[in-house]
Short mmCIF file of C-alpha atoms and ligand atoms in Angstrom, two decimals:
data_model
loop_
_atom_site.label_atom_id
_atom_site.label_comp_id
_atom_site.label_asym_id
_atom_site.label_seq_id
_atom_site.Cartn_x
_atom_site.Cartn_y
_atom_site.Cartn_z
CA UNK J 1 4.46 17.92 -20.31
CA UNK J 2 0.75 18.09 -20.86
CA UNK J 3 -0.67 15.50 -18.40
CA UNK J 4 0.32 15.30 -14.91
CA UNK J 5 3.11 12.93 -13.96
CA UNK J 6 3.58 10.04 -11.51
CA UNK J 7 7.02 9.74 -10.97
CA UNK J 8 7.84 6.49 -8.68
CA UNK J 9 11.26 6.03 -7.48
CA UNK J 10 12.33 2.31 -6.94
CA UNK J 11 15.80 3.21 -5.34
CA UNK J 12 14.16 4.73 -2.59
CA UNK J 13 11.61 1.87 -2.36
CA UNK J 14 14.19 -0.81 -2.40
CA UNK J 15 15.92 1.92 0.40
CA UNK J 16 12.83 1.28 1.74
CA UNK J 17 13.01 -2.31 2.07
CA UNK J 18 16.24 -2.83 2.94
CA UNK J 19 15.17 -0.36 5.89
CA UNK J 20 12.96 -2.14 7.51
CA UNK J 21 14.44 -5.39 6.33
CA UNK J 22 17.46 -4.40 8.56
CA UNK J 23 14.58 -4.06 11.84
CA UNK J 24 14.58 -7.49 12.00
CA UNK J 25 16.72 -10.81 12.02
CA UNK J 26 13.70 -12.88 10.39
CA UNK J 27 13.23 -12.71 6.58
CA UNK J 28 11.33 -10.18 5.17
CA UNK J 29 8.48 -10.19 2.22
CA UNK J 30 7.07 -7.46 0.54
CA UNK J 31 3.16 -6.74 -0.17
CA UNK J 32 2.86 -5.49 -3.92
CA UNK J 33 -1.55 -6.04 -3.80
CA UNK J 34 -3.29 -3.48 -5.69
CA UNK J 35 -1.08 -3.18 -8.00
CA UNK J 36 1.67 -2.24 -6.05
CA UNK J 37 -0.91 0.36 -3.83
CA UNK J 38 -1.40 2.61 -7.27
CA UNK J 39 2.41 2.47 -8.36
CA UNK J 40 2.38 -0.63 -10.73
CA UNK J 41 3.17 -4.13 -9.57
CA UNK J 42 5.58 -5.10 -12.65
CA UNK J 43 7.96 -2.88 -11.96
CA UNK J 44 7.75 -2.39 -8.55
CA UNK J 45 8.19 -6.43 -7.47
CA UNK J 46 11.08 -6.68 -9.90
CA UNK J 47 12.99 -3.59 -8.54
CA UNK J 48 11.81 -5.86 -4.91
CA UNK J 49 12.89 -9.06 -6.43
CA UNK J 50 16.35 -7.86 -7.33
CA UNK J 51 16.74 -6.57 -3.72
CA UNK J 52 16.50 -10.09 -2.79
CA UNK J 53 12.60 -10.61 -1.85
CA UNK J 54 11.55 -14.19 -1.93
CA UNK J 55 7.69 -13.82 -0.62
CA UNK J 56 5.36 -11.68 -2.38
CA UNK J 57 1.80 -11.29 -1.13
CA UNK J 58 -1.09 -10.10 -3.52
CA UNK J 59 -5.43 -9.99 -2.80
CA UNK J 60 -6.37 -12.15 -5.75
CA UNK J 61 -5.46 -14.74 -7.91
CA UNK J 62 -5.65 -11.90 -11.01
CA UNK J 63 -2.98 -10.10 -9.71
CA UNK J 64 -0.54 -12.33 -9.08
CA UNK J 65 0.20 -13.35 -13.03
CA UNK J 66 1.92 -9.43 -13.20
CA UNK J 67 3.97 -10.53 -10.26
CA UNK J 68 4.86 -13.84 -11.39
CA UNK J 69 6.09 -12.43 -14.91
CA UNK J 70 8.27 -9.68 -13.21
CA UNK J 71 10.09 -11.92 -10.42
CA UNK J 72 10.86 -15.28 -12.46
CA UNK J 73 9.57 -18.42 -11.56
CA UNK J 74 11.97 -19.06 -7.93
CA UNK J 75 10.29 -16.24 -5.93
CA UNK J 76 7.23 -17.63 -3.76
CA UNK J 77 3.63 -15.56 -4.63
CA UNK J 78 0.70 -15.44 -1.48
CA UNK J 79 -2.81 -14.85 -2.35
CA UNK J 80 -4.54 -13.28 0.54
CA UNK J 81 -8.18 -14.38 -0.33
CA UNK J 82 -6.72 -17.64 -1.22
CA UNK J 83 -9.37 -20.04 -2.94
CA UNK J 84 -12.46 -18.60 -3.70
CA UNK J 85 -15.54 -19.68 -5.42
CA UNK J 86 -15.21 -20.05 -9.07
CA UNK J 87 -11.29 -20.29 -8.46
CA UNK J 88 -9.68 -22.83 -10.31
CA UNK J 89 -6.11 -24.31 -11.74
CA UNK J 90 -6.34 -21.56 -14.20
CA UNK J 91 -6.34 -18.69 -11.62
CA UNK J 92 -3.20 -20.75 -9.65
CA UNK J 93 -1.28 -21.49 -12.70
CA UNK J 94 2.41 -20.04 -12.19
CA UNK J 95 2.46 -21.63 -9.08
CA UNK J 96 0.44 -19.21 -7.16
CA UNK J 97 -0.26 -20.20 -3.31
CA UNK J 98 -3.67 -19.33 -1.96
CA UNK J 99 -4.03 -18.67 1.59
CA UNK J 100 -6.69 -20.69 2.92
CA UNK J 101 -9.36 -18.64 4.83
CA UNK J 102 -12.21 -21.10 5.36
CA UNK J 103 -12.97 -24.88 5.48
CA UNK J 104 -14.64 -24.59 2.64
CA UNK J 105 -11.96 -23.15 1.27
CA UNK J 106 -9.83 -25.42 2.43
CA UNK J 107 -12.24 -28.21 0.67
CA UNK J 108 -12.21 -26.69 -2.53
CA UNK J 109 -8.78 -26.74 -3.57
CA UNK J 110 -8.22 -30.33 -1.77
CA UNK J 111 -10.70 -31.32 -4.16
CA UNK J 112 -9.73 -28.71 -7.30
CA UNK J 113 -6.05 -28.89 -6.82
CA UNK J 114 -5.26 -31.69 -4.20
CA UNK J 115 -0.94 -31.62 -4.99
CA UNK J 116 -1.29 -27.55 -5.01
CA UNK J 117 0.94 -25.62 -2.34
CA UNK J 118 -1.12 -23.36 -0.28
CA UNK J 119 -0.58 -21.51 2.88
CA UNK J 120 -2.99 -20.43 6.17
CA UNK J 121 -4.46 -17.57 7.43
CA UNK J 122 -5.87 -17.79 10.78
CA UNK J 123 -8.07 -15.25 12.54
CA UNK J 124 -6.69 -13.91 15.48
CA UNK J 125 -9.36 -11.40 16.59
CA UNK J 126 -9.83 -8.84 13.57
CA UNK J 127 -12.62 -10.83 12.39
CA UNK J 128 -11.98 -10.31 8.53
CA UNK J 129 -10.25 -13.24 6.84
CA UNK J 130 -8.87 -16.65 8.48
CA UNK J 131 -9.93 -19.47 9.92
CA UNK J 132 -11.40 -19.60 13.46
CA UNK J 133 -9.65 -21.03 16.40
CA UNK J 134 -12.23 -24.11 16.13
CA UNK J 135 -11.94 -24.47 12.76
CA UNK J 136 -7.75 -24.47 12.56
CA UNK J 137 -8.30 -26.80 15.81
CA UNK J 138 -10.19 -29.16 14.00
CA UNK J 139 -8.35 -29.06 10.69
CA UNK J 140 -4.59 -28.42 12.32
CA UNK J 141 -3.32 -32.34 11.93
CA UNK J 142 -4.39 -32.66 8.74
CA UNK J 143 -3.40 -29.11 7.35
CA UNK J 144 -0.07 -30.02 8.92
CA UNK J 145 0.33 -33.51 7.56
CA UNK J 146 0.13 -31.56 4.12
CA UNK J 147 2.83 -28.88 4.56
CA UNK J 148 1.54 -25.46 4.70
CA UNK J 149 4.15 -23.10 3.15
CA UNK J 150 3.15 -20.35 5.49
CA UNK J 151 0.81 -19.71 8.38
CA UNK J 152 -0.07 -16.00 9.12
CA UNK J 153 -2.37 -13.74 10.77
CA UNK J 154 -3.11 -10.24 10.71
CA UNK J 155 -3.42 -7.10 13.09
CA UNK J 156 -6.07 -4.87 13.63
CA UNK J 157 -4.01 -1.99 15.68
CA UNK J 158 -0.64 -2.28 14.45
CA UNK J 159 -1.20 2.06 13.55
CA UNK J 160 -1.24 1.92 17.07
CA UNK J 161 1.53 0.23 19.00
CA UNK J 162 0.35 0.49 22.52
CA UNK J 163 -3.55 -0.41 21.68
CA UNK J 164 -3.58 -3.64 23.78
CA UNK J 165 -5.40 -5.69 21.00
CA UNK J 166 -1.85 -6.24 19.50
CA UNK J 167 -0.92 -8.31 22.39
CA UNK J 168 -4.10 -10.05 22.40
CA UNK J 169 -3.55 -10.65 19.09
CA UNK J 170 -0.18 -12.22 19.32
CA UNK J 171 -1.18 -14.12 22.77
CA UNK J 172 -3.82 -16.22 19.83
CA UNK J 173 -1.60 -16.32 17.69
CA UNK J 174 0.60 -18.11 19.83
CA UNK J 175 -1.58 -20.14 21.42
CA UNK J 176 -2.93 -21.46 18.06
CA UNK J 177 0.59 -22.06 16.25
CA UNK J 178 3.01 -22.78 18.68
CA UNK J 179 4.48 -26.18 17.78
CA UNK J 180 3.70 -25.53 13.69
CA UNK J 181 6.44 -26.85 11.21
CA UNK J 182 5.32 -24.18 8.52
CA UNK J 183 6.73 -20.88 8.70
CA UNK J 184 4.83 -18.20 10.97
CA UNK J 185 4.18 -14.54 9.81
CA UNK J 186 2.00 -11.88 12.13
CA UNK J 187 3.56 -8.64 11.12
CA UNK J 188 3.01 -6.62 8.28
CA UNK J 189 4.68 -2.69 8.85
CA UNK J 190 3.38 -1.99 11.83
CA UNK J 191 4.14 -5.32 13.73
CA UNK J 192 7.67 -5.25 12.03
CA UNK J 193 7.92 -1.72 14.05
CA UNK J 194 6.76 -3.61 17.34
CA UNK J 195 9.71 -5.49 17.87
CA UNK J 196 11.31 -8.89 17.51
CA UNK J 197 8.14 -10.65 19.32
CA UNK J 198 6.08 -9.76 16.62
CA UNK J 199 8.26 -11.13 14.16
CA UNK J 200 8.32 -14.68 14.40
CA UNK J 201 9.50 -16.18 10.63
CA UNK J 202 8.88 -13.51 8.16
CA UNK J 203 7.33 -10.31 8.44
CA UNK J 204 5.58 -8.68 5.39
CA UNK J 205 5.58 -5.00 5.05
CA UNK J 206 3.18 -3.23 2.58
CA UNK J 207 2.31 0.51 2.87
CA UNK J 208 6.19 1.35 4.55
CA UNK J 209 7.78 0.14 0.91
CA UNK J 210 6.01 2.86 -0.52
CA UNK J 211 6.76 5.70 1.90
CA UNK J 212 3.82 5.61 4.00
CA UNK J 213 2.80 5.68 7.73
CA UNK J 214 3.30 4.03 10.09
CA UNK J 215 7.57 3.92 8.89
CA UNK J 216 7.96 7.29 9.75
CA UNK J 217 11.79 7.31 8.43
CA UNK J 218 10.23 5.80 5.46
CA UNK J 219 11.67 7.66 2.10
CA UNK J 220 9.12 9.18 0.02
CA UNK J 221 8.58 7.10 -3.11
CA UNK J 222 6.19 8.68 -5.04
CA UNK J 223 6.23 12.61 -6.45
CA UNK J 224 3.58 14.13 -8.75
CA UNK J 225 4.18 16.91 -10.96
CA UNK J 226 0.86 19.05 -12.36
CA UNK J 227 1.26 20.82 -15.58
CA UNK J 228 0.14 24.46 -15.19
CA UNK J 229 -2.74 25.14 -17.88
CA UNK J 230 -3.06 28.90 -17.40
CA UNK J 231 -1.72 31.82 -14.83
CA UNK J 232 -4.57 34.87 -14.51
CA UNK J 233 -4.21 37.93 -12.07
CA UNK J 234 -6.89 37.85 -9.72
CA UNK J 235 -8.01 41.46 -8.14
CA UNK J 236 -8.67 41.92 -3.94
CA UNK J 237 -11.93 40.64 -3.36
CA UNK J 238 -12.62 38.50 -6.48
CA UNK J 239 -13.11 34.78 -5.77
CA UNK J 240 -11.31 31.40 -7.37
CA UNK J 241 -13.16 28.04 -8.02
CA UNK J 242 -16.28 26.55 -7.47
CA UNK J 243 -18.29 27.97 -4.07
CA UNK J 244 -16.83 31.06 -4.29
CA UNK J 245 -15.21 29.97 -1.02
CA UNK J 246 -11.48 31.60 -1.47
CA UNK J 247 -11.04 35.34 -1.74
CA UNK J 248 -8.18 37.06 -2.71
CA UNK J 249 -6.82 39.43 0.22
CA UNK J 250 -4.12 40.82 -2.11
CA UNK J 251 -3.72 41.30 -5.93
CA UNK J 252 -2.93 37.97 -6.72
CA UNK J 253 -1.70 35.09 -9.63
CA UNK J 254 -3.23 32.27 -10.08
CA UNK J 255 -1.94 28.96 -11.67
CA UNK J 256 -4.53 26.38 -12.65
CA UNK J 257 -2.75 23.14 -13.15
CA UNK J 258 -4.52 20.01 -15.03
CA UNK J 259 -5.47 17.44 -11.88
CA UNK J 260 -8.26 16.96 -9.39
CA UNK J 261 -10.05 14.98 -7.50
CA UNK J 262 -10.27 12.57 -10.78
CA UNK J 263 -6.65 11.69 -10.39
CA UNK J 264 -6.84 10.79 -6.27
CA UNK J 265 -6.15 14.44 -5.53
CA UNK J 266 -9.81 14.63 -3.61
CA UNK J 267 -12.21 17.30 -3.14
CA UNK J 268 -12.10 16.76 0.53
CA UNK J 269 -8.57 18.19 0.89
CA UNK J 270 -9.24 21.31 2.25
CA UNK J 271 -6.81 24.36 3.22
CA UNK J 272 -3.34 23.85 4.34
CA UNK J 273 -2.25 22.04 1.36
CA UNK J 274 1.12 23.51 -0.70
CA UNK J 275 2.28 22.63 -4.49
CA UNK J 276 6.11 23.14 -4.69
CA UNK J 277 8.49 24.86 -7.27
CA UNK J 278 11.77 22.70 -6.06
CA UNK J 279 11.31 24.05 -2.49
CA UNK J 280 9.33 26.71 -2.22
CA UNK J 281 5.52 25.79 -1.54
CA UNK J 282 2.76 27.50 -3.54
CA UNK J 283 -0.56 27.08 -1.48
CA UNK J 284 -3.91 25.70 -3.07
CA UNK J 285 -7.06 28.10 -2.90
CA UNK J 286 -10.10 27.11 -3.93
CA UNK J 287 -12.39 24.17 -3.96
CA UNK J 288 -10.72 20.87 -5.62
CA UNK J 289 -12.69 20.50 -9.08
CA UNK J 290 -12.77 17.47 -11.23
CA UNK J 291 -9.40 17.94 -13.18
CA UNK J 292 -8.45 21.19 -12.16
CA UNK J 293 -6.59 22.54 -8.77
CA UNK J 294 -5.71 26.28 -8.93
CA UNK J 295 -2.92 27.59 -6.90
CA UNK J 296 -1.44 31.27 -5.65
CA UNK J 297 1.67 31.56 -7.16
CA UNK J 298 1.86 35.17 -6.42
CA UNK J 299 5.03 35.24 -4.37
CA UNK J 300 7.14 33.16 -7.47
CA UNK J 301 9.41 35.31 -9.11
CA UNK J 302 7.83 33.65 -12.21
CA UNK J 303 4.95 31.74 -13.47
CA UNK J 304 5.58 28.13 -12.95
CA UNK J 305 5.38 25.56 -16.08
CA UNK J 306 4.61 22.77 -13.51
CA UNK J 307 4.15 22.20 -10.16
CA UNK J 308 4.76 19.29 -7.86
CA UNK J 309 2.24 18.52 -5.23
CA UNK J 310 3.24 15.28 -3.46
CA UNK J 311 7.14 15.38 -2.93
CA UNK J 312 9.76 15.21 0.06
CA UNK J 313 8.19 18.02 1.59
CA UNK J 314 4.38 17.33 1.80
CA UNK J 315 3.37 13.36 1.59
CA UNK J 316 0.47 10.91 1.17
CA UNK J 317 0.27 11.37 5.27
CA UNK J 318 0.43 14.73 4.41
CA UNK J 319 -2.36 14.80 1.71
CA UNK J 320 -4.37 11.80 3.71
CA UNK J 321 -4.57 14.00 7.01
CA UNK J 322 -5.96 17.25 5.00
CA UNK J 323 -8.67 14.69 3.16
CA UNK J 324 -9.71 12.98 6.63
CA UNK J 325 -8.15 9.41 5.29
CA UNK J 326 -5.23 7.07 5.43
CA UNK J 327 -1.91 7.41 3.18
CA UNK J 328 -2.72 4.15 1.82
CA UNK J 329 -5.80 5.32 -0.01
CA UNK J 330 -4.32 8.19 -1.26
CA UNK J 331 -1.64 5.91 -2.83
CA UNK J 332 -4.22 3.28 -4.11
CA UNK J 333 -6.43 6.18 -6.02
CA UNK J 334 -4.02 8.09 -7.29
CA UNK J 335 -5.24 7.42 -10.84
CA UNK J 336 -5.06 6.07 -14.25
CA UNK J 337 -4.79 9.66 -16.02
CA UNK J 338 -1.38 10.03 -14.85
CA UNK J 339 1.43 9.38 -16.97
CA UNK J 340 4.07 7.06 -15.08
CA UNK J 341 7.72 6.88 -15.12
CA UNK J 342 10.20 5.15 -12.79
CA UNK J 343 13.61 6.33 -11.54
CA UNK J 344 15.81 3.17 -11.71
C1 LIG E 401 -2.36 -5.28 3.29
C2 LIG E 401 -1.86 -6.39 4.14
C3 LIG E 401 -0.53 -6.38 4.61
C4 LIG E 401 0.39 -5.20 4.46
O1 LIG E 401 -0.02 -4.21 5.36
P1 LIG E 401 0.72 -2.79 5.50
O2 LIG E 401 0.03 -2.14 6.63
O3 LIG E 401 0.50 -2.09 4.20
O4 LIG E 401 2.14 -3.06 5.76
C5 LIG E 401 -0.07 -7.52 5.28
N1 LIG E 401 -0.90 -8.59 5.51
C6 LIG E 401 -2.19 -8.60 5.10
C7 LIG E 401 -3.03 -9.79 5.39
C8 LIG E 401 -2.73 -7.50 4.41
O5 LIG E 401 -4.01 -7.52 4.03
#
């Protein structure tokens, strides 16, 4: 193995799914935008489609053609940003459905694509995407009249159960849907974790499929395994890596594996972080470089050929919390050095 490995394993992402697919009695979707969050849309919505997902979500048109070829033509495909500027027939061909945001959206594909199936998103207070209360009030009877395949909205707090914007939130949403035909969708993970009033027709669960916070019982899906370039013994008192900033305490070994901050693994992950040999953890010293990490391995019986860094043990919470961010970025960067191979 001479490039560091992403290994991604789709039983415990469908284990996943059926997980939190069990939280609920409403149907549940699956969110597969950016590429899956890092760990490849093809094969991850196919390993989703054969657990029985029917609603797929992506964030633009370009990414849902990946989708489309890996669940067959039955499953239904969501485009968050639904129909943007420039968008045309093209971008919607395999029966893509853009969520409309806007009344100009709206406009746009009445007059692009006038027999095309889209769905709604509605702003309920986070003030990113959707249309306005005004706006959906003026537009409801017609959108209506055509059929919407889906009406959603989507929560700003749902890290944070008890934040009382999430009731605020669904008090909106209420208010603006109650009555609809179309099916009704507020919850992505952490709304499915709130509880059957947050559930309403479908929920749609992204970062949970893949292992991350907030589904704490969530199975880890992704491990990465570093190749080890070179062990060196490292005297008391000399120094590894750039800065100068670790100092060895005790004769020491020192694995340098071939990753860094290039690959997702960022510089801002400080102390506190291990790289494993099956169980046992091997901490990293030294500053994060480029493509390099080194590691103490001193207390291995041997020098290690690899060494895993994101397994059961130590997660993309894990790795988010040392690099002040959010497993969900830590997911989406890891990068396109890796080589990538799925456990089916
Ligand atoms: C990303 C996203 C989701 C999925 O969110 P998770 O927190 O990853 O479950 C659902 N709905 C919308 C509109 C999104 O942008």
């Amino acid at each position: 193995m001479s490039t560091a490995r992403l290994t991604i394993n789709l039983h415990a992402l469908a284990s996943n799914w059926r997980a939190l697919d069990a939280k609920s009695n409403v149907e549940t979707g699956a969110v597969v935008k950016a590429d899956a969050y890092g760990l490849g849309a093809g094969p991850v919505s196919a390993a989703l489609a054969e657990e029985g997902v029917r609603k797929f979500f992506v964030a633009a048109a370009e990414e849902g053609l990946a989708v489309r070829q890996a669940v067959g033509p039955e499953p239904q495909i969501f485009v968050f940003s639904g129909f943007m500027d420039g968008d045309n027939g093209l971008h919607f061909a395999d029966n893509l459905i853009p969520m409309i945001n806007s009344p100009e959206q709206f406009k746009r594909l009445q007059q692009a694509m006038p027999d095309h199936p889209f769905g709604v998103q509605l702003d309920s207070g986070m003030n990113r995407l959707g249309l306005e209360p005004a706006d959906w009030a003026s537009l409801r009877s017609e959108i209506e009249s055509l059929n919407p395949k889906a009406i959603i909205s989507h929560l700003a707090c749902s890290d944070e159960p008890d934040h009382p914007m999430n009731r605020r939130q669904l008090k909106t949403f209420r208010d603006m849907t109650d009555g609809v035909a179309a099916p009704r969708s507020l919850a992505a993970t952490g709304g499915l974790l709130m509880g059957p009033e947050f559930h309403f027709d479908f929920c749609r669960p992204g970062v949970g499929l893949y292992g991350g916070m907030p589904f704490a019982d969530a199975k880890p899906v992704v491990s990465v395994d570093l190749p080890v370039i070179q062990v060196r013994s490292v005297s008391v008192g000399e120094t590894v890596g750039y800065g100068g900033y670790w100092v060895a305490r005790r004769p020491s070994r020192i694995a340098t594996v071939a990753a860094g901050y290039a690959d997702g693994l960022h510089r801002a992950i400080g102390g506190g972080i291990d790289t494993f040999v099956g169980d046992q953890p091997c901490p990293v010293v030294g500053r994060i470089s480029m493509d390099l990490i080194t590691v103490d391995v001193t207390d291995l019986p041997e020098d290690p050929e690899r060494l895993r860094i994101l397994n059961g043990h130590q997660t993309v919470d894990d790795l988010a919390e040392a690099a002040g961010t959010i497993g969900y970025e830590i997911l989406t960067s890891l990068g396109a050095r890796y080589s990538r191979g799925y456990v089916e």
